[in-house]
Short mmCIF file of C-alpha atoms in Angstrom, two decimals:
data_model
loop_
_atom_site.label_atom_id
_atom_site.label_comp_id
_atom_site.label_asym_id
_atom_site.label_seq_id
_atom_site.Cartn_x
_atom_site.Cartn_y
_atom_site.Cartn_z
CA UNK D 1 79.56 167.39 93.80
CA UNK D 2 82.85 168.21 95.27
CA UNK D 3 85.42 165.49 95.66
CA UNK D 4 86.34 164.38 99.07
CA UNK D 5 89.42 166.29 100.29
CA UNK D 6 92.25 164.42 102.05
CA UNK D 7 92.86 165.36 105.89
CA UNK D 8 96.21 166.33 107.11
CA UNK D 9 97.05 166.78 110.75
CA UNK D 10 99.82 168.92 111.70
CA UNK D 11 101.56 168.13 115.02
CA UNK D 12 103.61 171.25 115.90
CA UNK D 13 103.67 173.65 118.65
CA UNK D 14 105.38 176.64 116.60
CA UNK D 15 102.70 178.99 115.42
CA UNK D 16 104.93 180.28 112.48
CA UNK D 17 105.89 176.54 111.31
CA UNK D 18 102.07 175.74 111.55
CA UNK D 19 101.44 179.04 109.27
CA UNK D 20 103.81 177.97 107.01
CA UNK D 21 102.67 174.32 106.52
CA UNK D 22 99.13 175.41 106.15
CA UNK D 23 99.79 177.83 103.63
CA UNK D 24 101.60 175.27 101.34
CA UNK D 25 98.84 172.74 101.61
CA UNK D 26 95.47 174.51 102.29
CA UNK D 27 94.52 174.74 98.91
CA UNK D 28 94.49 170.89 98.25
CA UNK D 29 93.74 169.31 101.67
CA UNK D 30 91.59 169.87 104.88
CA UNK D 31 93.90 170.90 107.55
CA UNK D 32 93.94 170.16 111.35
CA UNK D 33 96.36 171.13 113.93
CA UNK D 34 97.56 169.64 117.22
CA UNK D 35 100.06 171.63 119.28
CA UNK D 36 101.35 169.00 121.59
CA UNK D 37 101.80 165.01 121.72
CA UNK D 38 98.84 164.29 123.78
CA UNK D 39 96.44 166.29 121.63
CA UNK D 40 98.07 164.54 118.46
CA UNK D 41 97.01 161.17 119.89
CA UNK D 42 93.74 162.43 120.58
CA UNK D 43 92.92 164.11 117.23
CA UNK D 44 94.49 161.35 115.11
CA UNK D 45 91.90 158.98 116.81
CA UNK D 46 89.04 161.46 116.33
CA UNK D 47 89.59 162.78 112.66
CA UNK D 48 91.52 159.80 111.35
CA UNK D 49 93.78 161.99 109.05
CA UNK D 50 94.99 160.63 106.01
CA UNK D 51 98.64 161.92 106.86
CA UNK D 52 100.23 163.27 109.74
CA UNK D 53 103.09 165.79 109.80
CA UNK D 54 104.80 165.45 112.94
CA UNK D 55 107.34 167.54 114.85
CA UNK D 56 109.90 165.68 116.94
CA UNK D 57 110.30 168.42 119.83
CA UNK D 58 106.79 168.92 121.22
CA UNK D 59 105.40 169.58 124.72
CA UNK D 60 104.18 166.95 126.96
CA UNK D 61 105.12 164.15 124.77
CA UNK D 62 107.72 164.04 122.05
CA UNK D 63 107.25 162.87 118.56
CA UNK D 64 109.08 159.48 118.75
CA UNK D 65 106.39 158.84 121.69
CA UNK D 66 103.73 159.92 119.54
CA UNK D 67 104.80 157.78 116.68
CA UNK D 68 105.34 154.69 118.82
CA UNK D 69 101.70 155.25 120.19
CA UNK D 70 100.13 155.81 116.97
CA UNK D 71 101.78 152.60 115.42
CA UNK D 72 100.75 150.44 118.26
CA UNK D 73 97.17 151.50 117.95
CA UNK D 74 95.28 149.41 115.40
CA UNK D 75 93.21 152.31 114.38
CA UNK D 76 95.93 154.65 113.70
CA UNK D 77 98.71 152.41 112.83
CA UNK D 78 98.29 152.63 108.98
CA UNK D 79 98.31 156.25 108.96
CA UNK D 80 101.56 157.76 107.22
CA UNK D 81 103.71 160.05 108.98
CA UNK D 82 106.26 162.41 107.96
CA UNK D 83 108.50 164.05 110.50
CA UNK D 84 109.00 167.59 110.08
CA UNK D 85 111.91 168.92 112.43
CA UNK D 86 114.56 171.04 112.92
CA UNK D 87 116.68 168.11 114.08
CA UNK D 88 119.18 167.74 111.20
CA UNK D 89 121.20 164.88 112.96
CA UNK D 90 121.22 161.71 110.83
CA UNK D 91 120.52 159.36 114.14
CA UNK D 92 117.36 161.47 114.44
CA UNK D 93 116.35 160.86 110.97
CA UNK D 94 117.18 157.02 111.35
CA UNK D 95 115.37 156.58 114.63
CA UNK D 96 112.07 158.29 113.22
CA UNK D 97 112.33 156.05 110.01
CA UNK D 98 112.92 153.02 112.31
CA UNK D 99 109.90 153.98 114.37
CA UNK D 100 107.75 153.92 111.34
CA UNK D 101 107.79 157.32 109.80
CA UNK D 102 107.21 157.27 105.97
CA UNK D 103 109.49 160.47 105.33
CA UNK D 104 111.44 163.00 107.12
CA UNK D 105 111.65 166.83 106.18
CA UNK D 106 114.02 169.18 107.74
CA UNK D 107 113.22 172.80 108.69
CA UNK D 108 113.59 175.42 107.29
CA UNK D 109 110.91 174.02 104.79
CA UNK D 110 111.16 174.19 101.10
CA UNK D 111 107.65 174.56 100.10
CA UNK D 112 107.94 172.70 96.81
CA UNK D 113 109.62 169.83 98.76
CA UNK D 114 106.97 169.65 101.37
CA UNK D 115 104.18 169.76 98.77
CA UNK D 116 105.42 167.10 96.60
CA UNK D 117 106.28 164.61 99.52
CA UNK D 118 102.79 165.20 100.92
CA UNK D 119 101.37 164.46 97.51
CA UNK D 120 103.36 161.28 97.25
CA UNK D 121 102.01 160.01 100.34
CA UNK D 122 98.47 161.00 99.93
CA UNK D 123 98.70 159.40 96.40
CA UNK D 124 99.82 156.06 98.09
CA UNK D 125 97.07 156.51 100.66
CA UNK D 126 94.37 156.93 98.00
CA UNK D 127 95.84 154.10 95.68
CA UNK D 128 95.81 151.64 98.75
CA UNK D 129 92.19 152.46 99.33
CA UNK D 130 91.32 151.85 95.83
CA UNK D 131 93.13 148.52 96.06
CA UNK D 132 91.10 147.62 99.28
CA UNK D 133 87.95 148.45 97.81
CA UNK D 134 88.64 146.54 94.69
CA UNK D 135 89.64 143.41 96.84
CA UNK D 136 86.53 143.47 98.86
CA UNK D 137 84.40 143.76 95.63
CA UNK D 138 86.25 140.70 93.96
CA UNK D 139 85.87 138.79 97.48
CA UNK D 140 82.13 139.36 97.46
CA UNK D 141 81.60 138.32 93.86
CA UNK D 142 83.51 135.12 94.54
CA UNK D 143 81.41 134.53 97.63
CA UNK D 144 78.39 134.95 95.44
CA UNK D 145 79.35 132.29 93.13
#
């Protein structure tokens, strides 16, 4: 039986950048794509990805507004988000991190750095799931006593 693969949602409007990210990550993760902020909100709620790679400059709704809405929604608030952007100003990075981003990757992408940063976030997600399951098991054992 094959192991369940983690899901990554790429929110990006550039076909080239989508192709680069998918190429870097497709061997280890199930990939989904949204090309604007509104589609990102909808897909995040539908597929419940394990990680979102979110561009800041997007049609219809920018990445800052997307992260605000995702973090305000109890169903999506715990999904880690990495901003992927060409905006290199330190103020943009700070703003993204203050809004709840877990990391910030600047374009052009270094494939090895992207893969390592994604792997770190996914490892954290998987460890948190394990902790939650173990906590629930312990709680049920204690309730049975």
